[in-house]
mmCIF file of C-alpha atoms and ligand atoms in Angstrom:
data_model
loop_
_atom_site.group_PDB
_atom_site.id
_atom_site.type_symbol
_atom_site.label_atom_id
_atom_site.label_comp_id
_atom_site.label_asym_id
_atom_site.label_seq_id
_atom_site.Cartn_x
_atom_site.Cartn_y
_atom_site.Cartn_z
ATOM 1 C CA MET G 1 17.018 -6.620 -11.070
ATOM 2 C CA PHE G 2 16.853 -6.881 -7.286
ATOM 3 C CA LYS G 3 18.295 -10.067 -5.841
ATOM 4 C CA ALA G 4 16.552 -9.733 -2.492
ATOM 5 C CA PHE G 5 13.660 -8.209 -0.550
ATOM 6 C CA LEU G 6 13.435 -7.104 3.035
ATOM 7 C CA ILE G 7 9.933 -7.436 4.479
ATOM 8 C CA LYS G 8 8.946 -5.239 7.403
ATOM 9 C CA TYR G 9 6.129 -5.924 9.827
ATOM 10 C CA ALA G 10 4.586 -3.981 12.656
ATOM 11 C CA GLU G 11 6.024 -5.144 15.938
ATOM 12 C CA ILE G 12 3.350 -3.753 18.221
ATOM 13 C CA GLY G 13 2.049 -6.395 20.584
ATOM 14 C CA LEU G 14 4.661 -8.895 19.522
ATOM 15 C CA LYS G 15 6.098 -10.250 22.703
ATOM 16 C CA GLY G 16 7.422 -13.573 23.918
ATOM 17 C CA LYS G 17 5.770 -16.562 22.318
ATOM 18 C CA ASN G 18 3.403 -14.395 20.217
ATOM 19 C CA ARG G 19 6.320 -12.866 18.457
ATOM 20 C CA TYR G 20 7.767 -16.194 17.448
ATOM 21 C CA VAL G 21 4.372 -17.511 16.283
ATOM 22 C CA PHE G 22 3.776 -14.326 14.269
ATOM 23 C CA GLU G 23 7.229 -14.325 12.666
ATOM 24 C CA ASN G 24 7.146 -17.989 11.720
ATOM 25 C CA ALA G 25 3.634 -17.677 10.296
ATOM 26 C CA LEU G 26 4.645 -14.598 8.331
ATOM 27 C CA ARG G 27 7.724 -16.337 6.961
ATOM 28 C CA ASP G 28 5.592 -19.308 5.872
ATOM 29 C CA ARG G 29 2.856 -17.139 4.300
ATOM 30 C CA VAL G 30 5.472 -15.096 2.422
ATOM 31 C CA LYS G 31 7.088 -18.279 1.159
ATOM 32 C CA GLU G 32 3.734 -19.741 0.026
ATOM 33 C CA SER G 33 2.760 -16.534 -1.732
ATOM 34 C CA LEU G 34 5.945 -16.724 -3.809
ATOM 35 C CA ASP G 35 5.716 -20.436 -4.612
ATOM 36 C CA SER G 36 3.987 -19.849 -7.926
ATOM 37 C CA VAL G 37 6.436 -17.059 -8.874
ATOM 38 C CA GLY G 38 9.674 -18.991 -8.440
ATOM 39 C CA ASP G 39 12.134 -20.602 -6.085
ATOM 40 C CA PHE G 40 12.645 -17.950 -3.404
ATOM 41 C CA ASN G 41 14.509 -18.516 -0.171
ATOM 42 C CA VAL G 42 12.645 -16.953 2.768
ATOM 43 C CA SER G 43 14.080 -16.583 6.268
ATOM 44 C CA ARG G 44 13.634 -14.676 9.514
ATOM 45 C CA GLU G 45 16.255 -12.050 10.110
ATOM 46 C CA GLN G 46 16.377 -9.861 13.252
ATOM 47 C CA GLY G 47 12.937 -8.266 13.170
ATOM 48 C CA ARG G 48 12.586 -8.628 9.405
ATOM 49 C CA ILE G 49 11.772 -11.306 6.859
ATOM 50 C CA PHE G 50 14.498 -11.689 4.276
ATOM 51 C CA ILE G 51 13.850 -13.014 0.783
ATOM 52 C CA GLU G 52 16.578 -14.179 -1.567
ATOM 53 C CA CYS G 53 15.385 -14.230 -5.168
ATOM 54 C CA PRO G 54 16.211 -16.784 -7.859
ATOM 55 C CA GLU G 55 18.538 -15.702 -10.710
ATOM 56 C CA VAL G 56 15.579 -15.040 -12.981
ATOM 57 C CA TYR G 57 12.125 -14.052 -11.780
ATOM 58 C CA ASP G 58 9.295 -11.665 -12.593
ATOM 59 C CA TYR G 59 9.703 -8.652 -10.294
ATOM 60 C CA GLU G 60 6.158 -7.325 -10.807
ATOM 61 C CA GLU G 61 4.667 -10.728 -10.096
ATOM 62 C CA ALA G 62 6.741 -11.148 -6.935
ATOM 63 C CA VAL G 63 5.708 -7.729 -5.635
ATOM 64 C CA ALA G 64 2.043 -8.390 -6.488
ATOM 65 C CA ALA G 65 2.192 -11.661 -4.531
ATOM 66 C CA LEU G 66 3.815 -9.985 -1.513
ATOM 67 C CA LYS G 67 1.176 -7.253 -1.584
ATOM 68 C CA ARG G 68 -1.435 -9.913 -0.847
ATOM 69 C CA VAL G 69 0.191 -11.255 2.323
ATOM 70 C CA PHE G 70 -1.459 -10.172 5.583
ATOM 71 C CA GLY G 71 1.053 -9.116 8.222
ATOM 72 C CA VAL G 72 3.433 -7.384 5.811
ATOM 73 C CA SER G 73 3.709 -3.670 6.543
ATOM 74 C CA SER G 74 6.200 -2.893 3.785
ATOM 75 C CA ILE G 75 8.122 -4.512 0.992
ATOM 76 C CA CYS G 76 11.621 -3.213 0.251
ATOM 77 C CA PRO G 77 13.613 -4.468 -2.734
ATOM 78 C CA VAL G 78 17.178 -4.425 -1.371
ATOM 79 C CA ALA G 79 20.797 -4.829 -2.296
ATOM 80 C CA VAL G 80 22.797 -6.867 0.190
ATOM 81 C CA ILE G 81 26.278 -5.756 1.206
ATOM 82 C CA GLU G 82 28.037 -8.846 2.528
ATOM 83 C CA ASN G 83 30.467 -7.104 4.895
ATOM 84 C CA ASN G 84 29.518 -4.194 7.094
ATOM 85 C CA ASP G 85 32.970 -2.570 7.425
ATOM 86 C CA TRP G 86 32.922 1.078 6.386
ATOM 87 C CA GLU G 87 34.736 0.617 3.090
ATOM 88 C CA SER G 88 32.462 -2.183 1.891
ATOM 89 C CA LEU G 89 29.461 -0.243 3.112
ATOM 90 C CA THR G 90 30.210 2.989 1.244
ATOM 91 C CA LYS G 91 31.194 1.143 -1.907
ATOM 92 C CA GLY G 92 28.050 -1.026 -1.694
ATOM 93 C CA VAL G 93 25.721 1.957 -1.243
ATOM 94 C CA GLY G 94 27.484 3.841 -4.056
ATOM 95 C CA ASP G 95 27.113 0.838 -6.366
ATOM 96 C CA PHE G 96 23.440 0.624 -5.437
ATOM 97 C CA VAL G 97 22.909 4.237 -6.504
ATOM 98 C CA GLU G 98 24.916 3.727 -9.689
ATOM 99 C CA THR G 99 22.983 0.612 -10.748
ATOM 100 C CA ASN G 100 19.492 1.741 -9.846
ATOM 101 C CA TYR G 101 19.690 5.401 -10.854
ATOM 102 C CA PRO G 102 21.434 5.885 -14.199
ATOM 103 C CA ASP G 103 20.316 9.535 -14.173
ATOM 104 C CA ARG G 104 21.463 10.968 -10.872
ATOM 105 C CA HIS G 105 20.074 14.494 -11.101
ATOM 106 C CA PHE G 106 17.907 14.246 -8.011
ATOM 107 C CA THR G 107 17.865 15.187 -4.364
ATOM 108 C CA PHE G 108 18.508 12.536 -1.746
ATOM 109 C CA LYS G 109 18.895 11.838 1.915
ATOM 110 C CA VAL G 110 20.590 8.921 3.650
ATOM 111 C CA GLU G 111 18.803 7.210 6.526
ATOM 112 C CA ALA G 112 20.590 4.668 8.665
ATOM 113 C CA LYS G 113 19.488 1.979 11.087
ATOM 114 C CA ARG G 114 21.900 -0.026 13.193
ATOM 115 C CA ALA G 115 20.742 -3.345 14.624
ATOM 116 C CA ASP G 116 24.308 -3.775 15.844
ATOM 117 C CA LYS G 117 24.779 -1.042 18.436
ATOM 118 C CA LYS G 118 28.466 -1.888 18.639
ATOM 119 C CA TYR G 119 28.953 -0.569 15.131
ATOM 120 C CA PRO G 120 31.766 2.061 15.270
ATOM 121 C CA TYR G 121 29.553 4.857 13.872
ATOM 122 C CA THR G 122 26.247 6.133 15.242
ATOM 123 C CA SER G 123 23.282 6.383 12.896
ATOM 124 C CA PRO G 124 23.609 10.196 12.442
ATOM 125 C CA GLU G 125 27.318 9.768 11.707
ATOM 126 C CA ILE G 126 26.580 7.103 9.113
ATOM 127 C CA CYS G 127 24.048 9.421 7.414
ATOM 128 C CA ILE G 128 26.440 12.351 7.259
ATOM 129 C CA GLU G 129 29.498 10.392 6.177
ATOM 130 C CA MET G 130 27.590 8.296 3.659
ATOM 131 C CA GLY G 131 25.980 11.451 2.236
ATOM 132 C CA ALA G 132 29.412 13.025 1.855
ATOM 133 C CA TYR G 133 30.772 9.894 0.155
ATOM 134 C CA LEU G 134 27.895 9.806 -2.329
ATOM 135 C CA LEU G 135 28.333 13.507 -3.149
ATOM 136 C CA ARG G 136 32.030 12.930 -3.846
ATOM 137 C CA ARG G 137 31.331 9.912 -6.050
ATOM 138 C CA PHE G 138 28.314 11.433 -7.860
ATOM 139 C CA PRO G 139 28.681 15.240 -7.952
ATOM 140 C CA GLU G 140 25.342 15.609 -9.797
ATOM 141 C CA LEU G 141 23.451 14.492 -6.669
ATOM 142 C CA LYS G 142 22.038 17.076 -4.243
ATOM 143 C CA VAL G 143 21.150 16.666 -0.604
ATOM 144 C CA ASP G 144 17.701 17.626 0.672
ATOM 145 C CA VAL G 145 17.067 16.460 4.199
ATOM 146 C CA HIS G 146 13.470 17.712 4.315
ATOM 147 C CA GLU G 147 11.870 16.576 1.059
ATOM 148 C CA PRO G 148 14.329 14.378 -0.807
ATOM 149 C CA SER G 149 13.109 12.715 -3.995
ATOM 150 C CA VAL G 150 15.061 9.594 -3.034
ATOM 151 C CA ARG G 151 15.535 8.271 0.498
ATOM 152 C CA ILE G 152 18.425 5.857 0.654
ATOM 153 C CA THR G 153 18.069 3.664 3.688
ATOM 154 C CA VAL G 154 20.941 1.594 5.012
ATOM 155 C CA GLU G 155 20.236 -1.071 7.614
ATOM 156 C CA ILE G 156 23.330 -2.440 9.253
ATOM 157 C CA ARG G 157 23.030 -5.928 10.669
ATOM 158 C CA THR G 158 25.508 -8.806 10.363
ATOM 159 C CA LYS G 159 25.330 -7.883 6.730
ATOM 160 C CA ALA G 160 24.104 -4.519 5.466
ATOM 161 C CA TYR G 161 21.036 -3.813 3.376
ATOM 162 C CA VAL G 162 20.363 -0.803 1.220
ATOM 163 C CA TYR G 163 17.052 0.220 -0.323
ATOM 164 C CA SER G 164 15.231 3.253 -1.629
ATOM 165 C CA ILE G 165 11.856 1.796 -2.599
ATOM 166 C CA VAL G 166 9.316 1.082 0.137
ATOM 167 C CA ILE G 167 6.114 -0.532 -1.146
ATOM 168 C CA PRO G 168 3.246 -0.519 1.361
ATOM 169 C CA GLY G 169 1.959 -3.964 2.364
ATOM 170 C CA LEU G 170 -1.532 -4.885 3.551
ATOM 171 C CA GLY G 171 -0.834 -4.814 7.277
ATOM 172 C CA GLY G 172 -2.916 -7.067 9.523
ATOM 173 C CA MET G 173 -1.775 -10.399 10.938
ATOM 174 C CA PRO G 174 -0.482 -13.443 9.057
ATOM 175 C CA ILE G 175 -3.091 -16.116 8.371
ATOM 176 C CA GLY G 176 -2.804 -18.928 10.857
ATOM 177 C CA THR G 177 -2.111 -16.800 13.931
ATOM 178 C CA SER G 178 -5.735 -16.424 15.084
ATOM 179 C CA GLY G 179 -7.693 -19.645 14.565
ATOM 180 C CA LYS G 180 -10.397 -20.306 11.985
ATOM 181 C CA ALA G 181 -13.910 -18.979 11.250
ATOM 182 C CA MET G 182 -16.785 -20.022 8.996
ATOM 183 C CA LEU G 183 -17.781 -17.431 6.396
ATOM 184 C CA LEU G 184 -21.370 -17.462 5.126
ATOM 185 C CA LEU G 185 -20.478 -16.739 1.540
ATOM 186 C CA SER G 186 -23.215 -15.689 -0.873
ATOM 187 C CA GLY G 187 -22.764 -14.413 -4.389
ATOM 188 C CA GLY G 188 -23.219 -10.809 -3.255
ATOM 189 C CA ILE G 189 -20.839 -7.923 -2.743
ATOM 190 C CA ASP G 190 -20.702 -7.968 1.038
ATOM 191 C CA SER G 191 -19.777 -11.424 2.257
ATOM 192 C CA PRO G 192 -16.469 -11.759 0.341
ATOM 193 C CA VAL G 193 -15.419 -8.395 1.799
ATOM 194 C CA ALA G 194 -16.450 -9.512 5.294
ATOM 195 C CA GLY G 195 -14.370 -12.683 4.953
ATOM 196 C CA TYR G 196 -11.381 -10.708 3.723
ATOM 197 C CA MET G 197 -11.575 -8.313 6.671
ATOM 198 C CA ILE G 198 -11.668 -10.997 9.347
ATOM 199 C CA ALA G 199 -8.953 -12.978 7.577
ATOM 200 C CA LYS G 200 -6.809 -9.849 7.668
ATOM 201 C CA ARG G 201 -6.621 -10.301 11.438
ATOM 202 C CA GLY G 202 -4.881 -13.627 10.939
ATOM 203 C CA VAL G 203 -7.995 -15.830 10.864
ATOM 204 C CA SER G 204 -8.119 -18.684 8.353
ATOM 205 C CA LEU G 205 -11.419 -19.229 6.579
ATOM 206 C CA SER G 206 -13.810 -22.016 5.820
ATOM 207 C CA ALA G 207 -16.957 -21.083 3.894
ATOM 208 C CA THR G 208 -20.561 -22.169 3.506
ATOM 209 C CA TYR G 209 -22.834 -21.407 0.569
ATOM 210 C CA PHE G 210 -26.571 -22.189 0.534
ATOM 211 C CA HIS G 211 -27.570 -23.347 -2.877
ATOM 212 C CA ALA G 212 -31.187 -23.846 -3.977
ATOM 213 C CA PRO G 213 -31.284 -25.759 -7.245
ATOM 214 C CA PRO G 214 -33.149 -25.493 -9.582
ATOM 215 C CA TYR G 215 -34.135 -22.037 -8.304
ATOM 216 C CA THR G 216 -30.498 -21.050 -8.269
ATOM 217 C CA SER G 217 -28.456 -22.135 -11.260
ATOM 218 C CA ASP G 218 -25.097 -23.849 -11.584
ATOM 219 C CA ARG G 219 -23.766 -20.536 -12.789
ATOM 220 C CA ALA G 220 -24.768 -18.932 -9.477
ATOM 221 C CA LYS G 221 -22.892 -21.707 -7.690
ATOM 222 C CA GLN G 222 -19.850 -21.293 -9.928
ATOM 223 C CA LYS G 223 -19.892 -17.583 -9.151
ATOM 224 C CA VAL G 224 -19.583 -18.354 -5.428
ATOM 225 C CA VAL G 225 -16.734 -20.802 -6.120
ATOM 226 C CA ASP G 226 -15.029 -18.046 -8.145
ATOM 227 C CA LEU G 227 -15.528 -15.544 -5.331
ATOM 228 C CA ALA G 228 -14.068 -17.978 -2.814
ATOM 229 C CA ALA G 229 -11.053 -18.364 -5.107
ATOM 230 C CA LYS G 230 -10.619 -14.579 -5.236
ATOM 231 C CA VAL G 231 -10.687 -14.338 -1.445
ATOM 232 C CA ALA G 232 -8.318 -17.327 -1.257
ATOM 233 C CA LYS G 233 -5.674 -15.275 -3.080
ATOM 234 C CA TYR G 234 -5.256 -13.516 0.266
ATOM 235 C CA THR G 235 -6.187 -16.273 2.687
ATOM 236 C CA GLY G 236 -4.781 -19.425 1.141
ATOM 237 C CA LYS G 237 -6.958 -22.524 0.751
ATOM 238 C CA ILE G 238 -10.654 -22.238 1.593
ATOM 239 C CA LYS G 239 -12.821 -25.298 2.111
ATOM 240 C CA LEU G 240 -16.194 -24.296 0.654
ATOM 241 C CA HIS G 241 -19.250 -26.224 1.864
ATOM 242 C CA ILE G 242 -22.134 -26.138 -0.585
ATOM 243 C CA VAL G 243 -25.389 -26.891 1.203
ATOM 244 C CA ASN G 244 -28.453 -27.914 -0.763
ATOM 245 C CA PHE G 245 -31.064 -25.678 0.820
ATOM 246 C CA THR G 246 -33.977 -26.168 -1.596
ATOM 247 C CA ASP G 247 -36.142 -28.535 0.435
ATOM 248 C CA ILE G 248 -35.776 -26.477 3.598
ATOM 249 C CA GLN G 249 -36.704 -23.294 1.754
ATOM 250 C CA LEU G 250 -39.731 -24.890 0.109
ATOM 251 C CA TYR G 251 -40.847 -26.323 3.415
ATOM 252 C CA ILE G 252 -40.615 -22.944 5.146
ATOM 253 C CA TYR G 253 -42.396 -21.367 2.170
ATOM 254 C CA ASP G 254 -45.145 -23.915 2.531
ATOM 255 C CA LYS G 255 -45.602 -23.721 6.305
ATOM 256 C CA CYS G 256 -44.793 -20.206 7.468
ATOM 257 C CA PRO G 257 -46.190 -16.718 6.792
ATOM 258 C CA HIS G 258 -44.462 -15.370 3.719
ATOM 259 C CA GLU G 259 -43.425 -12.098 5.289
ATOM 260 C CA GLU G 260 -41.411 -14.102 7.852
ATOM 261 C CA LEU G 261 -39.800 -16.305 5.260
ATOM 262 C CA THR G 262 -36.478 -14.499 4.994
ATOM 263 C CA ILE G 263 -35.937 -14.324 8.737
ATOM 264 C CA ILE G 264 -36.794 -17.968 9.317
ATOM 265 C CA MET G 265 -34.686 -19.021 6.394
ATOM 266 C CA ARG G 266 -31.763 -16.993 7.700
ATOM 267 C CA ARG G 267 -32.138 -18.575 11.130
ATOM 268 C CA TYR G 268 -31.773 -22.007 9.530
ATOM 269 C CA MET G 269 -28.781 -20.851 7.501
ATOM 270 C CA MET G 270 -27.059 -19.759 10.695
ATOM 271 C CA LYS G 271 -27.890 -23.016 12.468
ATOM 272 C CA ILE G 272 -26.519 -25.134 9.642
ATOM 273 C CA ALA G 273 -23.434 -22.963 9.235
ATOM 274 C CA GLU G 274 -22.773 -23.191 12.972
ATOM 275 C CA ASN G 275 -23.032 -26.958 12.839
ATOM 276 C CA LEU G 276 -20.518 -27.114 9.967
ATOM 277 C CA ALA G 277 -18.311 -24.595 11.780
ATOM 278 C CA GLU G 278 -18.155 -26.813 14.850
ATOM 279 C CA LYS G 279 -17.180 -29.808 12.735
ATOM 280 C CA GLU G 280 -14.436 -27.737 11.086
ATOM 281 C CA GLY G 281 -13.010 -26.513 14.381
ATOM 282 C CA CYS G 282 -14.043 -22.909 13.706
ATOM 283 C CA LEU G 283 -14.319 -20.427 16.565
ATOM 284 C CA GLY G 284 -16.897 -18.130 14.997
ATOM 285 C CA LEU G 285 -19.181 -17.346 12.049
ATOM 286 C CA ILE G 286 -18.723 -14.412 9.656
ATOM 287 C CA THR G 287 -21.478 -12.662 7.702
ATOM 288 C CA GLY G 288 -21.610 -9.617 5.447
ATOM 289 C CA GLU G 289 -24.513 -8.020 7.302
ATOM 290 C CA SER G 290 -24.727 -4.266 7.796
ATOM 291 C CA ILE G 291 -27.339 -2.493 9.901
ATOM 292 C CA GLY G 292 -30.353 -1.376 7.917
ATOM 293 C CA GLN G 293 -29.089 -2.444 4.504
ATOM 294 C CA VAL G 294 -32.184 -4.563 3.803
ATOM 295 C CA ALA G 295 -35.240 -5.728 5.759
ATOM 296 C CA SER G 296 -33.398 -8.773 7.053
ATOM 297 C CA GLN G 297 -30.656 -6.569 8.484
ATOM 298 C CA THR G 298 -32.539 -4.214 10.776
ATOM 299 C CA MET G 299 -31.501 -4.388 14.424
ATOM 300 C CA HIS G 300 -34.639 -6.433 15.105
ATOM 301 C CA SER G 301 -33.901 -8.865 12.288
ATOM 302 C CA LEU G 302 -30.260 -9.217 13.286
ATOM 303 C CA ALA G 303 -31.315 -9.990 16.850
ATOM 304 C CA ALA G 304 -33.727 -12.654 15.595
ATOM 305 C CA THR G 305 -31.072 -14.220 13.351
ATOM 306 C CA ASN G 306 -28.405 -14.065 15.992
ATOM 307 C CA GLU G 307 -30.553 -15.820 18.551
ATOM 308 C CA VAL G 308 -30.084 -19.286 17.044
ATOM 309 C CA CYS G 309 -26.277 -19.266 17.454
ATOM 310 C CA THR G 310 -24.137 -19.769 20.490
ATOM 311 C CA MET G 311 -20.935 -19.249 18.533
ATOM 312 C CA PRO G 312 -19.831 -15.632 18.158
ATOM 313 C CA VAL G 313 -20.957 -14.106 14.855
ATOM 314 C CA TYR G 314 -18.477 -11.628 13.398
ATOM 315 C CA ARG G 315 -20.022 -8.926 11.232
ATOM 316 C CA PRO G 316 -17.131 -6.670 10.228
ATOM 317 C CA LEU G 317 -19.329 -4.577 7.877
ATOM 318 C CA ILE G 318 -21.978 -3.869 10.463
ATOM 319 C CA ALA G 319 -21.439 -0.086 10.412
ATOM 320 C CA PHE G 320 -20.261 0.306 6.823
ATOM 321 C CA ASP G 321 -22.086 2.195 4.093
ATOM 322 C CA LYS G 322 -22.534 0.278 0.845
ATOM 323 C CA GLN G 323 -20.180 2.623 -0.999
ATOM 324 C CA ASP G 324 -17.352 1.851 1.426
ATOM 325 C CA ILE G 325 -17.947 -1.869 1.008
ATOM 326 C CA VAL G 326 -17.891 -1.505 -2.789
ATOM 327 C CA GLU G 327 -14.564 0.298 -2.534
ATOM 328 C CA ILE G 328 -12.977 -2.608 -0.686
ATOM 329 C CA ALA G 329 -14.617 -5.118 -3.047
ATOM 330 C CA ASN G 330 -12.978 -3.281 -5.938
ATOM 331 C CA ARG G 331 -9.619 -3.151 -4.222
ATOM 332 C CA ILE G 332 -9.604 -6.896 -3.492
ATOM 333 C CA ASP G 333 -10.989 -7.676 -6.951
ATOM 334 C CA THR G 334 -14.237 -9.387 -5.952
ATOM 335 C CA TYR G 335 -16.613 -6.665 -7.150
ATOM 336 C CA GLU G 336 -16.777 -7.578 -10.847
ATOM 337 C CA THR G 337 -17.623 -11.181 -9.970
ATOM 338 C CA SER G 338 -20.140 -10.181 -7.291
ATOM 339 C CA ILE G 339 -22.194 -8.070 -9.674
ATOM 340 C CA LEU G 340 -22.641 -10.822 -12.264
ATOM 341 C CA PRO G 341 -26.394 -11.095 -12.552
ATOM 342 C CA PHE G 342 -27.142 -14.560 -11.216
ATOM 343 C CA GLU G 343 -30.009 -15.018 -8.804
ATOM 344 C CA ASP G 344 -29.214 -15.986 -5.231
ATOM 345 C CA CYS G 345 -31.446 -18.125 -3.094
ATOM 346 C CA CYS G 346 -32.677 -15.217 -0.983
ATOM 347 C CA THR G 347 -33.994 -13.228 -3.903
ATOM 348 C CA ILE G 348 -36.221 -16.014 -5.154
ATOM 349 C CA PHE G 349 -38.225 -16.583 -2.041
ATOM 350 C CA VAL G 350 -38.479 -13.010 -0.791
ATOM 351 C CA ALA G 351 -41.902 -11.718 0.136
ATOM 352 C CA LYS G 352 -43.219 -8.423 -1.228
ATOM 353 C CA HIS G 353 -43.418 -6.990 2.269
ATOM 354 C CA PRO G 354 -41.028 -8.798 4.590
ATOM 355 C CA VAL G 355 -41.264 -8.013 8.301
ATOM 356 C CA THR G 356 -38.708 -5.428 9.320
ATOM 357 C CA LYS G 357 -39.313 -5.726 13.049
ATOM 358 C CA PRO G 358 -39.690 -9.435 13.613
ATOM 359 C CA ASN G 359 -40.886 -10.411 17.037
ATOM 360 C CA LEU G 360 -38.966 -13.403 18.269
ATOM 361 C CA LYS G 361 -42.025 -14.940 19.960
ATOM 362 C CA VAL G 362 -44.027 -14.703 16.752
ATOM 363 C CA ILE G 363 -41.169 -16.138 14.703
ATOM 364 C CA LYS G 364 -40.681 -19.032 17.096
ATOM 365 C CA ASN G 365 -44.388 -19.676 17.002
ATOM 366 C CA SER G 366 -44.329 -19.874 13.205
ATOM 367 C CA GLU G 367 -41.352 -22.207 13.373
ATOM 368 C CA ARG G 368 -43.528 -24.679 15.297
ATOM 369 C CA ASN G 369 -45.227 -25.377 11.974
ATOM 370 C CA LEU G 370 -41.951 -26.890 10.839
ATOM 371 C CA GLU G 371 -41.588 -29.325 13.707
ATOM 372 C CA GLU G 372 -42.656 -32.405 11.818
ATOM 373 C CA LYS G 373 -39.886 -32.542 9.244
ATOM 374 C CA ILE G 374 -37.349 -29.792 9.759
ATOM 375 C CA GLU G 375 -34.834 -31.692 11.878
ATOM 376 C CA GLU G 376 -34.670 -34.478 9.395
ATOM 377 C CA MET G 377 -34.269 -31.979 6.554
ATOM 378 C CA VAL G 378 -31.428 -30.199 8.329
ATOM 379 C CA GLU G 379 -29.807 -33.589 8.915
ATOM 380 C CA THR G 380 -30.131 -34.424 5.212
ATOM 381 C CA ALA G 381 -28.724 -31.024 4.213
ATOM 382 C CA LEU G 382 -25.723 -31.616 6.483
ATOM 383 C CA ASN G 383 -25.197 -35.131 5.165
ATOM 384 C CA THR G 384 -25.281 -34.102 1.519
ATOM 385 C CA VAL G 385 -22.899 -31.149 1.701
ATOM 386 C CA GLU G 386 -20.677 -30.852 -1.336
ATOM 387 C CA VAL G 387 -17.140 -29.744 -0.506
ATOM 388 C CA VAL G 388 -14.959 -27.776 -2.928
ATOM 389 C CA VAL G 389 -11.463 -26.730 -1.895
ATOM 390 C CA VAL G 390 -10.314 -23.541 -3.607
ATOM 391 C CA GLY G 391 -6.998 -21.683 -3.603
HETATM 392 P P1 ATP B 401 -24.141 -10.234 0.290
HETATM 393 O O1 ATP B 401 -23.778 -9.080 -0.569
HETATM 394 O O2 ATP B 401 -22.979 -10.739 1.098
HETATM 395 O O3 ATP B 401 -24.867 -11.315 -0.457
HETATM 396 P P2 ATP B 401 -26.591 -9.070 1.015
HETATM 397 O O4 ATP B 401 -26.512 -7.622 1.115
HETATM 398 O O5 ATP B 401 -27.129 -9.661 -0.224
HETATM 399 O O6 ATP B 401 -25.165 -9.669 1.346
HETATM 400 P P3 ATP B 401 -28.326 -10.793 2.569
HETATM 401 O O7 ATP B 401 -28.753 -11.523 1.350
HETATM 402 O O8 ATP B 401 -29.329 -10.308 3.542
HETATM 403 O O9 ATP B 401 -27.419 -9.535 2.277
HETATM 404 O O10 ATP B 401 -27.330 -11.693 3.358
HETATM 405 C C1 ATP B 401 -26.699 -11.281 4.514
HETATM 406 C C2 ATP B 401 -25.534 -12.217 4.787
HETATM 407 O O11 ATP B 401 -25.994 -13.552 4.947
HETATM 408 C C3 ATP B 401 -24.558 -12.296 3.641
HETATM 409 O O12 ATP B 401 -23.599 -11.273 3.717
HETATM 410 C C4 ATP B 401 -23.967 -13.656 3.828
HETATM 411 O O13 ATP B 401 -22.967 -13.639 4.840
HETATM 412 C C5 ATP B 401 -25.145 -14.463 4.313
HETATM 413 N N1 ATP B 401 -25.842 -15.106 3.182
HETATM 414 C C6 ATP B 401 -26.917 -14.668 2.498
HETATM 415 N N2 ATP B 401 -27.274 -15.527 1.519
HETATM 416 C C7 ATP B 401 -26.432 -16.564 1.606
HETATM 417 C C8 ATP B 401 -26.240 -17.797 0.876
HETATM 418 N N3 ATP B 401 -27.021 -18.124 -0.144
HETATM 419 N N4 ATP B 401 -25.235 -18.607 1.252
HETATM 420 C C9 ATP B 401 -24.406 -18.279 2.268
HETATM 421 N N5 ATP B 401 -24.518 -17.158 2.976
HETATM 422 C C10 ATP B 401 -25.514 -16.302 2.665
HETATM 423 MG MG1 MG B 402 -26.894 -11.596 -0.834
#
């Protein structure tokens, strides 16, 4: 059982104050991710995050948690060698091999990294001498410097660390290093993936769901709450705003040409989401739109929807094919929930032949029919938002 982990992160672009913000955020996110697994001690350590494990813990669970932390480039279960003098170092590395590899009929290579450049041996010397030591202690080992089956890495710092397993992390930036954005979260496949992708750049998420009871059921709403919880496994807490959109939809249905319904409805969704985003201190909106996927996502439709917002709208899936989106949805475990067959509010009010090239002038003209009551309805929708915090 490993008593510690060394967490590596990409250092590109990490300078001055950014570096310190990134490292502290990463340390905190790593710590939070492990909170439900056990009492781990997490600290910053010369370009790495160091995790000391409790006496007893579930290794698989700890690794699974660390694999969900943005900003981690790799996860290395390590043995710590308290003193970095040569004798302790060789003995420590030998013990590591003995404990972790009961059957030592394999090829290996030693790799060495020195943080302490004053160390009496250079990295190549450490590799050669350590290799020789291991061969003397375990004659069944064989060296292969080109394609070893086991790479034994020794990092020499104030203490020394030895590892041979490198588990890839998610990459990206730790949550909390890039502000907050409002995700328009539906029950579909795309929007949870879109939220995940933006969050991966360090952005924390709030979310808004437009609910249209009784046309959309409580089960459809629960599905969105469940999806938010799945995304929150990566992002931490998400404050989900559930907007009752029924009256607005019915009003648009009543007053506007049916083929323009989806576009007009989407314009109001964006307006309301932007209003909530401002209140939440968000710096942008996120949607799961992708060019040409449906009538409401042609370039013309996107332009018409976009026009109501002044806040930037992030659409990370804009150039993705559906299959590629499904792949990510599967990987982040939202797909199975997304395909549960509950109606969403867009499907109920869709026209048989929606406009695919909406003309903004025409749309705005139709929206005049809403002048009498729409502001008040938007106000009511904003005042009756139900908030659910997930994660
Ligand atoms: P998704 O799979 O994310 O539902 P979609 O392919 O069904 O997307 P649309 O229904 O046109 O596409 O929605 C486009 C985007 O608008 C969604 O990705 C989402 O960001 C937002 N959206 C749509 N419906 C809702 C809703 N009921 N509540 C919140 N956001 C919504
Ligand atoms: Mg949808």
